[in-house]
Tab-separated table of N, CA and C in Angstrom:
chain	number	residue	atom	x	y	z
A	1	UNK	N	5.947	-5.921	-16.623
A	1	UNK	CA	6.803	-7.048	-16.364
A	1	UNK	C	6.546	-8.111	-17.429
A	2	UNK	N	7.568	-8.535	-18.101
A	2	UNK	CA	7.428	-9.554	-19.134
A	2	UNK	C	7.654	-10.929	-18.533
A	3	UNK	N	6.793	-11.867	-18.865
A	3	UNK	CA	6.890	-13.223	-18.352
A	3	UNK	C	7.555	-14.090	-19.403
A	4	UNK	N	8.555	-14.824	-19.006
A	4	UNK	CA	9.213	-15.747	-19.926
A	4	UNK	C	8.600	-17.124	-19.735
A	5	UNK	N	8.262	-17.755	-20.859
A	5	UNK	CA	7.670	-19.078	-20.805
A	5	UNK	C	8.015	-19.815	-22.097
A	6	UNK	N	7.830	-21.094	-22.061
A	6	UNK	CA	8.100	-21.898	-23.246
A	6	UNK	C	7.115	-21.532	-24.339
A	7	UNK	N	7.561	-21.583	-25.562
A	7	UNK	CA	6.704	-21.269	-26.692
A	7	UNK	C	5.667	-22.371	-26.875
A	8	UNK	N	4.463	-21.969	-27.087
A	8	UNK	CA	3.385	-22.901	-27.353
A	8	UNK	C	2.898	-22.642	-28.764
A	9	UNK	N	3.046	-23.620	-29.629
A	9	UNK	CA	2.601	-23.477	-31.004
A	9	UNK	C	1.462	-24.453	-31.219
A	10	UNK	N	0.377	-23.934	-31.719
A	10	UNK	CA	-0.796	-24.746	-31.997
A	10	UNK	C	-0.915	-24.942	-33.501
A	11	UNK	N	-1.574	-26.012	-33.896
A	11	UNK	CA	-1.754	-26.288	-35.321
A	11	UNK	C	-2.527	-25.171	-36.009
A	12	UNK	N	-3.414	-24.495	-35.284
A	12	UNK	CA	-4.186	-23.422	-35.907
A	12	UNK	C	-3.350	-22.168	-36.140
A	13	UNK	N	-2.159	-22.101	-35.523
A	13	UNK	CA	-1.263	-20.959	-35.713
A	13	UNK	C	-0.431	-21.081	-36.988
A	14	UNK	N	-0.417	-22.255	-37.576
A	14	UNK	CA	0.422	-22.505	-38.744
A	14	UNK	C	-0.445	-22.850	-39.950
A	15	UNK	N	0.082	-22.609	-41.114
A	15	UNK	CA	-0.606	-22.951	-42.372
A	15	UNK	C	-2.029	-22.402	-42.406
A	16	UNK	N	-2.148	-21.128	-42.167
A	16	UNK	CA	-3.453	-20.471	-42.181
A	16	UNK	C	-3.993	-20.497	-43.604
A	17	UNK	N	-5.216	-20.987	-43.781
A	17	UNK	CA	-5.771	-21.086	-45.131
A	17	UNK	C	-5.870	-19.713	-45.811
A	18	UNK	N	-5.565	-19.701	-47.080
A	18	UNK	CA	-5.624	-18.468	-47.865
A	18	UNK	C	-6.777	-18.581	-48.849
A	19	UNK	N	-7.596	-17.558	-48.880
A	19	UNK	CA	-8.763	-17.523	-49.752
A	19	UNK	C	-8.639	-16.353	-50.721
A	20	UNK	N	-9.269	-16.467	-51.853
A	20	UNK	CA	-9.320	-15.368	-52.816
A	20	UNK	C	-10.492	-14.434	-52.534
A	21	UNK	N	-11.282	-14.786	-51.548
A	21	UNK	CA	-12.456	-13.995	-51.187
A	21	UNK	C	-12.042	-12.603	-50.732
A	22	UNK	N	-12.826	-11.603	-51.113
A	22	UNK	CA	-12.601	-10.223	-50.667
A	22	UNK	C	-13.802	-9.791	-49.854
A	23	UNK	N	-13.566	-9.398	-48.635
A	23	UNK	CA	-14.601	-8.997	-47.694
A	23	UNK	C	-14.474	-7.499	-47.443
A	24	UNK	N	-14.853	-6.699	-48.404
A	24	UNK	CA	-14.607	-5.258	-48.320
A	24	UNK	C	-15.613	-4.507	-47.442
A	25	UNK	N	-16.666	-5.181	-46.996
A	25	UNK	CA	-17.654	-4.536	-46.127
A	25	UNK	C	-17.539	-4.989	-44.674
A	26	UNK	N	-16.467	-5.672	-44.333
A	26	UNK	CA	-16.280	-6.154	-42.969
A	26	UNK	C	-15.192	-5.344	-42.280
A	27	UNK	N	-15.477	-4.940	-41.047
A	27	UNK	CA	-14.540	-4.168	-40.237
A	27	UNK	C	-14.325	-4.902	-38.921
A	28	UNK	N	-13.079	-4.903	-38.453
A	28	UNK	CA	-12.704	-5.738	-37.317
A	28	UNK	C	-11.965	-4.926	-36.263
A	29	UNK	N	-12.311	-5.186	-35.006
A	29	UNK	CA	-11.536	-4.689	-33.869
A	29	UNK	C	-11.035	-5.906	-33.110
A	30	UNK	N	-9.723	-5.934	-32.887
A	30	UNK	CA	-9.088	-7.008	-32.125
A	30	UNK	C	-8.401	-6.393	-30.918
A	31	UNK	N	-8.868	-6.754	-29.737
A	31	UNK	CA	-8.254	-6.324	-28.487
A	31	UNK	C	-7.555	-7.542	-27.909
A	32	UNK	N	-6.240	-7.450	-27.722
A	32	UNK	CA	-5.450	-8.561	-27.187
A	32	UNK	C	-4.688	-8.066	-25.963
A	33	UNK	N	-5.257	-8.317	-24.802
A	33	UNK	CA	-4.672	-7.826	-23.550
A	33	UNK	C	-3.929	-8.941	-22.834
A	34	UNK	N	-2.622	-8.811	-22.823
A	34	UNK	CA	-1.774	-9.812	-22.165
A	34	UNK	C	-1.067	-9.246	-20.945
A	35	UNK	N	-0.476	-8.081	-21.083
A	35	UNK	CA	0.388	-7.531	-20.032
A	35	UNK	C	-0.335	-6.438	-19.252
A	36	UNK	N	-0.815	-6.804	-18.084
A	36	UNK	CA	-1.589	-5.905	-17.229
A	36	UNK	C	-0.694	-5.178	-16.241
A	37	UNK	N	-1.150	-4.006	-15.810
A	37	UNK	CA	-0.386	-3.206	-14.863
A	37	UNK	C	-0.554	-3.679	-13.422
A	38	UNK	N	-1.729	-4.213	-13.059
A	38	UNK	CA	-1.961	-4.536	-11.651
A	38	UNK	C	-2.427	-5.965	-11.384
A	39	UNK	N	-2.546	-6.773	-12.422
A	39	UNK	CA	-2.929	-8.177	-12.244
A	39	UNK	C	-2.024	-9.047	-13.114
A	40	UNK	N	-2.112	-10.344	-12.901
A	40	UNK	CA	-1.281	-11.277	-13.657
A	40	UNK	C	-1.541	-11.180	-15.152
A	41	UNK	N	-0.520	-11.520	-15.916
A	41	UNK	CA	-0.619	-11.521	-17.373
A	41	UNK	C	-1.591	-12.600	-17.841
A	42	UNK	N	-2.052	-12.460	-19.073
A	42	UNK	CA	-2.885	-13.460	-19.731
A	42	UNK	C	-2.009	-14.110	-20.803
A	43	UNK	N	-1.421	-15.263	-20.475
A	43	UNK	CA	-0.498	-15.890	-21.422
A	43	UNK	C	-1.120	-16.107	-22.797
A	44	UNK	N	-0.377	-15.743	-23.816
A	44	UNK	CA	-0.688	-15.985	-25.223
A	44	UNK	C	-1.767	-15.090	-25.815
A	45	UNK	N	-2.285	-14.117	-25.067
A	45	UNK	CA	-3.331	-13.249	-25.616
A	45	UNK	C	-2.823	-12.466	-26.824
A	46	UNK	N	-1.596	-11.969	-26.763
A	46	UNK	CA	-1.045	-11.222	-27.907
A	46	UNK	C	-0.894	-12.124	-29.119
A	47	UNK	N	-0.404	-13.331	-28.906
A	47	UNK	CA	-0.281	-14.298	-29.995
A	47	UNK	C	-1.652	-14.605	-30.590
A	48	UNK	N	-2.633	-14.838	-29.736
A	48	UNK	CA	-3.973	-15.168	-30.215
A	48	UNK	C	-4.555	-14.026	-31.050
A	49	UNK	N	-4.364	-12.793	-30.595
A	49	UNK	CA	-4.844	-11.640	-31.351
A	49	UNK	C	-4.178	-11.522	-32.705
A	50	UNK	N	-2.861	-11.729	-32.728
A	50	UNK	CA	-2.120	-11.677	-33.998
A	50	UNK	C	-2.576	-12.766	-34.962
A	51	UNK	N	-2.758	-13.972	-34.454
A	51	UNK	CA	-3.196	-15.082	-35.312
A	51	UNK	C	-4.600	-14.815	-35.841
A	52	UNK	N	-5.483	-14.286	-34.992
A	52	UNK	CA	-6.827	-13.959	-35.451
A	52	UNK	C	-6.776	-12.906	-36.554
A	53	UNK	N	-5.903	-11.929	-36.399
A	53	UNK	CA	-5.739	-10.892	-37.433
A	53	UNK	C	-5.304	-11.539	-38.752
A	54	UNK	N	-4.388	-12.491	-38.687
A	54	UNK	CA	-3.957	-13.182	-39.907
A	54	UNK	C	-5.112	-13.939	-40.559
A	55	UNK	N	-5.934	-14.610	-39.748
A	55	UNK	CA	-7.103	-15.308	-40.288
A	55	UNK	C	-8.053	-14.323	-40.966
A	56	UNK	N	-8.260	-13.170	-40.335
A	56	UNK	CA	-9.142	-12.157	-40.931
A	56	UNK	C	-8.641	-11.742	-42.310
A	57	UNK	N	-7.340	-11.534	-42.426
A	57	UNK	CA	-6.777	-11.098	-43.701
A	57	UNK	C	-6.710	-12.230	-44.711
A	58	UNK	N	-6.099	-13.338	-44.337
A	58	UNK	CA	-5.814	-14.411	-45.295
A	58	UNK	C	-7.032	-15.272	-45.628
A	59	UNK	N	-7.795	-15.634	-44.615
A	59	UNK	CA	-8.898	-16.567	-44.826
A	59	UNK	C	-10.205	-15.852	-45.130
A	60	UNK	N	-10.488	-14.775	-44.396
A	60	UNK	CA	-11.749	-14.060	-44.600
A	60	UNK	C	-11.646	-12.967	-45.660
A	61	UNK	N	-10.420	-12.599	-46.052
A	61	UNK	CA	-10.230	-11.609	-47.108
A	61	UNK	C	-10.553	-10.180	-46.705
A	62	UNK	N	-10.369	-9.861	-45.438
A	62	UNK	CA	-10.639	-8.501	-44.956
A	62	UNK	C	-9.390	-7.655	-45.173
A	63	UNK	N	-9.518	-6.514	-45.833
A	63	UNK	CA	-8.343	-5.660	-46.064
A	63	UNK	C	-7.710	-5.206	-44.737
A	64	UNK	N	-6.411	-5.125	-44.729
A	64	UNK	CA	-5.665	-4.756	-43.524
A	64	UNK	C	-6.123	-3.418	-42.947
A	65	UNK	N	-6.454	-2.468	-43.801
A	65	UNK	CA	-6.859	-1.138	-43.335
A	65	UNK	C	-8.190	-1.169	-42.588
A	66	UNK	N	-8.932	-2.270	-42.691
A	66	UNK	CA	-10.223	-2.398	-42.025
A	66	UNK	C	-10.145	-3.209	-40.742
A	67	UNK	N	-8.906	-3.484	-40.322
A	67	UNK	CA	-8.687	-4.244	-39.094
A	67	UNK	C	-7.924	-3.373	-38.111
A	68	UNK	N	-8.532	-3.151	-36.962
A	68	UNK	CA	-7.874	-2.400	-35.887
A	68	UNK	C	-7.380	-3.413	-34.854
A	69	UNK	N	-6.065	-3.576	-34.777
A	69	UNK	CA	-5.456	-4.494	-33.797
A	69	UNK	C	-4.858	-3.644	-32.689
A	70	UNK	N	-5.344	-3.845	-31.458
A	70	UNK	CA	-4.882	-3.047	-30.327
A	70	UNK	C	-4.325	-3.993	-29.262
A	71	UNK	N	-2.998	-4.116	-29.194
A	71	UNK	CA	-2.405	-4.942	-28.140
A	71	UNK	C	-2.359	-4.164	-26.834
A	72	UNK	N	-2.682	-4.854	-25.739
A	72	UNK	CA	-2.610	-4.264	-24.397
A	72	UNK	C	-3.376	-2.947	-24.310
A	73	UNK	N	-4.664	-3.033	-24.588
A	73	UNK	CA	-5.522	-1.850	-24.666
A	73	UNK	C	-5.914	-1.322	-23.287
A	74	UNK	N	-5.844	-0.014	-23.160
A	74	UNK	CA	-6.344	0.670	-21.971
A	74	UNK	C	-7.859	0.807	-22.094
A	75	UNK	N	-8.489	1.270	-21.020
A	75	UNK	CA	-9.930	1.485	-21.060
A	75	UNK	C	-10.340	2.469	-22.131
A	76	UNK	N	-9.609	3.568	-22.247
A	76	UNK	CA	-9.939	4.563	-23.275
A	76	UNK	C	-9.703	4.034	-24.679
A	77	UNK	N	-8.707	3.186	-24.856
A	77	UNK	CA	-8.470	2.607	-26.184
A	77	UNK	C	-9.607	1.666	-26.583
A	78	UNK	N	-10.131	0.909	-25.631
A	78	UNK	CA	-11.265	0.036	-25.942
A	78	UNK	C	-12.466	0.881	-26.342
A	79	UNK	N	-12.754	1.917	-25.570
A	79	UNK	CA	-13.881	2.806	-25.894
A	79	UNK	C	-13.691	3.453	-27.262
A	80	UNK	N	-12.466	3.850	-27.583
A	80	UNK	CA	-12.186	4.480	-28.874
A	80	UNK	C	-12.433	3.505	-30.025
A	81	UNK	N	-12.140	2.238	-29.831
A	81	UNK	CA	-12.370	1.254	-30.887
A	81	UNK	C	-13.859	1.014	-31.113
A	82	UNK	N	-14.640	1.001	-30.047
A	82	UNK	CA	-16.087	0.870	-30.187
A	82	UNK	C	-16.631	2.089	-30.924
A	83	UNK	N	-16.122	3.266	-30.604
A	83	UNK	CA	-16.531	4.497	-31.294
A	83	UNK	C	-16.153	4.428	-32.777
A	84	UNK	N	-14.970	3.890	-33.083
A	84	UNK	CA	-14.550	3.728	-34.486
A	84	UNK	C	-15.565	2.870	-35.241
A	85	UNK	N	-16.004	1.776	-34.619
A	85	UNK	CA	-17.000	0.920	-35.261
A	85	UNK	C	-18.322	1.658	-35.454
A	86	UNK	N	-18.723	2.447	-34.467
A	86	UNK	CA	-19.947	3.236	-34.604
A	86	UNK	C	-19.835	4.216	-35.771
A	87	UNK	N	-18.680	4.851	-35.901
A	87	UNK	CA	-18.459	5.781	-37.012
A	87	UNK	C	-18.485	5.066	-38.355
A	88	UNK	N	-17.915	3.876	-38.421
A	88	UNK	CA	-17.926	3.077	-39.653
A	88	UNK	C	-19.366	2.777	-40.048
A	89	UNK	N	-20.169	2.333	-39.080
A	89	UNK	CA	-21.566	1.986	-39.365
A	89	UNK	C	-22.367	3.204	-39.801
A	90	UNK	N	-22.039	4.366	-39.269
A	90	UNK	CA	-22.743	5.592	-39.646
A	90	UNK	C	-22.353	6.040	-41.053
A	91	UNK	N	-21.137	5.727	-41.475
A	91	UNK	CA	-20.630	6.199	-42.770
A	91	UNK	C	-20.919	5.246	-43.927
A	92	UNK	N	-21.052	3.961	-43.644
A	92	UNK	CA	-21.215	2.968	-44.702
A	92	UNK	C	-22.479	2.150	-44.471
A	93	UNK	N	-23.028	1.619	-45.557
A	93	UNK	CA	-24.177	0.719	-45.428
A	93	UNK	C	-23.721	-0.710	-45.689
A	94	UNK	N	-24.549	-1.656	-45.281
A	94	UNK	CA	-24.278	-3.076	-45.521
A	94	UNK	C	-22.961	-3.524	-44.895
A	95	UNK	N	-22.679	-3.012	-43.689
A	95	UNK	CA	-21.418	-3.289	-42.991
A	95	UNK	C	-21.565	-4.513	-42.089
A	96	UNK	N	-20.497	-5.288	-42.026
A	96	UNK	CA	-20.412	-6.377	-41.065
A	96	UNK	C	-19.297	-6.051	-40.078
A	97	UNK	N	-19.527	-6.388	-38.804
A	97	UNK	CA	-18.588	-6.065	-37.738
A	97	UNK	C	-18.114	-7.352	-37.073
A	98	UNK	N	-16.815	-7.399	-36.780
A	98	UNK	CA	-16.256	-8.471	-35.960
A	98	UNK	C	-15.526	-7.805	-34.801
A	99	UNK	N	-15.839	-8.239	-33.587
A	99	UNK	CA	-15.170	-7.744	-32.387
A	99	UNK	C	-14.557	-8.939	-31.673
A	100	UNK	N	-13.240	-8.881	-31.461
A	100	UNK	CA	-12.502	-9.968	-30.829
A	100	UNK	C	-11.828	-9.436	-29.566
A	101	UNK	N	-11.979	-10.166	-28.464
A	101	UNK	CA	-11.322	-9.775	-27.212
A	101	UNK	C	-10.662	-10.993	-26.586
A	102	UNK	N	-9.378	-10.846	-26.261
A	102	UNK	CA	-8.652	-11.836	-25.471
A	102	UNK	C	-8.032	-11.089	-24.298
A	103	UNK	N	-8.331	-11.529	-23.098
A	103	UNK	CA	-7.813	-10.869	-21.909
A	103	UNK	C	-8.634	-11.240	-20.700
A	104	UNK	N	-8.385	-10.520	-19.615
A	104	UNK	CA	-9.117	-10.777	-18.378
A	104	UNK	C	-10.527	-10.222	-18.441
A	105	UNK	N	-11.435	-10.943	-17.839
A	105	UNK	CA	-12.756	-10.447	-17.523
A	105	UNK	C	-12.867	-10.460	-16.012
A	106	UNK	N	-13.698	-9.592	-15.463
A	106	UNK	CA	-13.901	-9.599	-14.013
A	106	UNK	C	-15.396	-9.539	-13.718
A	107	UNK	N	-15.813	-10.268	-12.682
A	107	UNK	CA	-17.225	-10.247	-12.319
A	107	UNK	C	-17.494	-9.238	-11.209
A	108	UNK	N	-18.686	-8.669	-11.236
A	108	UNK	CA	-19.172	-7.895	-10.106
A	108	UNK	C	-20.098	-8.847	-9.354
A	109	UNK	N	-19.626	-9.366	-8.233
A	109	UNK	CA	-20.370	-10.384	-7.494
A	109	UNK	C	-21.721	-9.869	-7.006
A	110	UNK	N	-21.793	-8.595	-6.647
A	110	UNK	CA	-23.044	-8.077	-6.093
A	110	UNK	C	-24.128	-7.927	-7.156
A	111	UNK	N	-23.779	-7.456	-8.336
A	111	UNK	CA	-24.785	-7.256	-9.383
A	111	UNK	C	-24.813	-8.397	-10.395
A	112	UNK	N	-23.863	-9.323	-10.279
A	112	UNK	CA	-23.737	-10.456	-11.205
A	112	UNK	C	-23.559	-9.965	-12.643
A	113	UNK	N	-22.734	-8.921	-12.776
A	113	UNK	CA	-22.440	-8.303	-14.063
A	113	UNK	C	-20.979	-8.570	-14.406
A	114	UNK	N	-20.696	-8.716	-15.685
A	114	UNK	CA	-19.333	-8.993	-16.138
A	114	UNK	C	-18.724	-7.750	-16.781
A	115	UNK	N	-17.406	-7.639	-16.654
A	115	UNK	CA	-16.650	-6.518	-17.203
A	115	UNK	C	-15.415	-7.047	-17.922
A	116	UNK	N	-15.022	-6.369	-19.003
A	116	UNK	CA	-13.717	-6.596	-19.607
A	116	UNK	C	-12.727	-5.767	-18.819
A	117	UNK	N	-11.543	-6.317	-18.579
A	117	UNK	CA	-10.540	-5.578	-17.809
A	117	UNK	C	-9.481	-5.021	-18.752
A	118	UNK	N	-9.419	-3.699	-18.895
A	118	UNK	CA	-8.342	-3.103	-19.685
A	118	UNK	C	-7.016	-3.278	-18.948
A	119	UNK	N	-5.907	-3.105	-19.646
A	119	UNK	CA	-4.604	-3.340	-19.008
A	119	UNK	C	-4.311	-2.339	-17.897
A	120	UNK	N	-4.984	-1.191	-17.913
A	120	UNK	CA	-4.792	-0.215	-16.844
A	120	UNK	C	-5.876	-0.321	-15.771
A	121	UNK	N	-6.709	-1.365	-15.854
A	121	UNK	CA	-7.759	-1.578	-14.876
A	121	UNK	C	-7.236	-2.265	-13.626
A	122	UNK	N	-8.048	-2.227	-12.587
A	122	UNK	CA	-7.712	-2.849	-11.306
A	122	UNK	C	-8.660	-4.023	-11.102
A	123	UNK	N	-8.101	-5.206	-10.928
A	123	UNK	CA	-8.908	-6.420	-10.831
A	123	UNK	C	-9.908	-6.436	-9.699
A	124	UNK	N	-9.672	-5.678	-8.664
A	124	UNK	CA	-10.588	-5.651	-7.517
A	124	UNK	C	-11.589	-4.494	-7.589
A	125	UNK	N	-11.576	-3.737	-8.676
A	125	UNK	CA	-12.458	-2.576	-8.823
A	125	UNK	C	-13.121	-2.613	-10.190
A	126	UNK	N	-14.363	-3.111	-10.233
A	126	UNK	CA	-15.042	-3.262	-11.518
A	126	UNK	C	-15.288	-1.930	-12.215
A	127	UNK	N	-15.273	-0.834	-11.472
A	127	UNK	CA	-15.502	0.469	-12.121
A	127	UNK	C	-14.369	0.847	-13.059
A	128	UNK	N	-13.243	0.144	-12.975
A	128	UNK	CA	-12.126	0.402	-13.895
A	128	UNK	C	-12.229	-0.467	-15.148
A	129	UNK	N	-13.268	-1.301	-15.227
A	129	UNK	CA	-13.472	-2.173	-16.376
A	129	UNK	C	-14.459	-1.598	-17.367
A	130	UNK	N	-14.686	-2.336	-18.438
A	130	UNK	CA	-15.666	-1.972	-19.473
A	130	UNK	C	-16.814	-2.971	-19.334
A	131	UNK	N	-17.965	-2.477	-18.940
A	131	UNK	CA	-19.120	-3.329	-18.676
A	131	UNK	C	-19.521	-4.085	-19.941
A	132	UNK	N	-19.598	-5.409	-19.830
A	132	UNK	CA	-19.912	-6.238	-20.983
A	132	UNK	C	-21.292	-5.904	-21.553
A	133	UNK	N	-22.256	-5.614	-20.692
A	133	UNK	CA	-23.586	-5.221	-21.173
A	133	UNK	C	-23.521	-3.951	-22.023
A	134	UNK	N	-22.645	-3.013	-21.651
A	134	UNK	CA	-22.491	-1.781	-22.432
A	134	UNK	C	-21.872	-2.075	-23.797
A	135	UNK	N	-20.906	-2.988	-23.821
A	135	UNK	CA	-20.310	-3.382	-25.096
A	135	UNK	C	-21.367	-4.004	-26.002
A	136	UNK	N	-22.125	-4.961	-25.464
A	136	UNK	CA	-23.165	-5.623	-26.256
A	136	UNK	C	-24.217	-4.621	-26.734
A	137	UNK	N	-24.586	-3.695	-25.884
A	137	UNK	CA	-25.567	-2.677	-26.252
A	137	UNK	C	-25.030	-1.777	-27.367
A	138	UNK	N	-23.768	-1.355	-27.243
A	138	UNK	CA	-23.164	-0.495	-28.268
A	138	UNK	C	-23.060	-1.229	-29.604
A	139	UNK	N	-22.570	-2.465	-29.573
A	139	UNK	CA	-22.427	-3.227	-30.815
A	139	UNK	C	-23.782	-3.580	-31.407
A	140	UNK	N	-24.734	-3.959	-30.551
A	140	UNK	CA	-26.067	-4.323	-31.022
A	140	UNK	C	-26.858	-3.140	-31.540
A	141	UNK	N	-26.523	-1.933	-31.091
A	141	UNK	CA	-27.221	-0.737	-31.521
A	141	UNK	C	-26.706	-0.148	-32.820
A	142	UNK	N	-25.663	-0.736	-33.367
A	142	UNK	CA	-25.101	-0.237	-34.618
A	142	UNK	C	-25.964	-0.690	-35.795
A	143	UNK	N	-25.901	0.051	-36.876
A	143	UNK	CA	-26.685	-0.277	-38.058
A	143	UNK	C	-25.969	-1.302	-38.942
A	144	UNK	N	-25.225	-2.179	-38.319
A	144	UNK	CA	-24.491	-3.202	-39.068
A	144	UNK	C	-25.439	-4.305	-39.529
A	145	UNK	N	-25.110	-4.891	-40.662
A	145	UNK	CA	-25.862	-6.028	-41.195
A	145	UNK	C	-25.688	-7.235	-40.278
A	146	UNK	N	-24.481	-7.362	-39.721
A	146	UNK	CA	-24.142	-8.511	-38.887
A	146	UNK	C	-23.045	-8.103	-37.912
A	147	UNK	N	-23.156	-8.555	-36.665
A	147	UNK	CA	-22.119	-8.329	-35.664
A	147	UNK	C	-21.736	-9.679	-35.078
A	148	UNK	N	-20.442	-9.999	-35.139
A	148	UNK	CA	-19.928	-11.235	-34.574
A	148	UNK	C	-18.936	-10.883	-33.481
A	149	UNK	N	-19.086	-11.522	-32.320
A	149	UNK	CA	-18.210	-11.255	-31.188
A	149	UNK	C	-17.496	-12.541	-30.801
A	150	UNK	N	-16.178	-12.460	-30.698
A	150	UNK	CA	-15.358	-13.554	-30.189
A	150	UNK	C	-14.816	-13.110	-28.833
A	151	UNK	N	-15.121	-13.855	-27.793
A	151	UNK	CA	-14.738	-13.462	-26.448
A	151	UNK	C	-13.899	-14.573	-25.824
A	152	UNK	N	-12.626	-14.288	-25.575
A	152	UNK	CA	-11.736	-15.233	-24.913
A	152	UNK	C	-11.361	-14.630	-23.559
A	153	UNK	N	-12.266	-14.756	-22.610
A	153	UNK	CA	-12.068	-14.177	-21.282
A	153	UNK	C	-12.808	-15.031	-20.267
A	154	UNK	N	-12.261	-15.074	-19.077
A	154	UNK	CA	-12.886	-15.786	-17.970
A	154	UNK	C	-13.450	-14.738	-17.014
A	155	UNK	N	-14.685	-14.913	-16.599
A	155	UNK	CA	-15.327	-13.946	-15.714
A	155	UNK	C	-15.544	-14.504	-14.314
A	156	UNK	N	-14.789	-15.553	-13.979
A	156	UNK	CA	-14.945	-16.172	-12.666
A	156	UNK	C	-14.057	-15.535	-11.617
A	157	UNK	N	-13.118	-14.723	-12.062
A	157	UNK	CA	-12.135	-14.181	-11.136
A	157	UNK	C	-10.898	-15.045	-11.051
A	158	UNK	N	-10.871	-16.170	-11.786
A	158	UNK	CA	-9.721	-17.065	-11.798
A	158	UNK	C	-8.825	-16.760	-12.981
A	159	UNK	N	-7.633	-17.304	-12.957
A	159	UNK	CA	-6.689	-17.102	-14.054
A	159	UNK	C	-7.095	-17.886	-15.284
A	160	UNK	N	-6.705	-17.397	-16.452
A	160	UNK	CA	-7.055	-18.012	-17.728
A	160	UNK	C	-6.434	-19.395	-17.887
A	161	UNK	N	-5.216	-19.574	-17.428
A	161	UNK	CA	-4.561	-20.860	-17.649
A	161	UNK	C	-4.894	-21.851	-16.553
């Protein structure tokens, strides 16, 4: 279901700085989950992911082929992107990783653990999510020189807006 809303344009969405810098050892995964199958949408997540991708290319100088942009990612697509990063780290040395996520997060109240919610996940069932500790462990276990994570998610169980 597509939600119609007024366009929101932020100053950071326009006039993105352009640099001559080339970042050929940086690899990026951008997950932008806006349109969910069983819970409310996350307004502007797709826009935010696209704008971040532009910043990666124009400002940070990361080649387009080294950026994986996945709009409305399923659980398996998120896992596949983490695996892609693991393969990159195994194949190349001196690699830097950027992982960006915009979308719903869900808490497990009993264990006080947080999960990313894929678009095919169920908000009331944390087993359909991607455990945040597992993501951090996978990214932290890579042989990357540097790992940077941008997380735009609420884990309170409330809506983003």
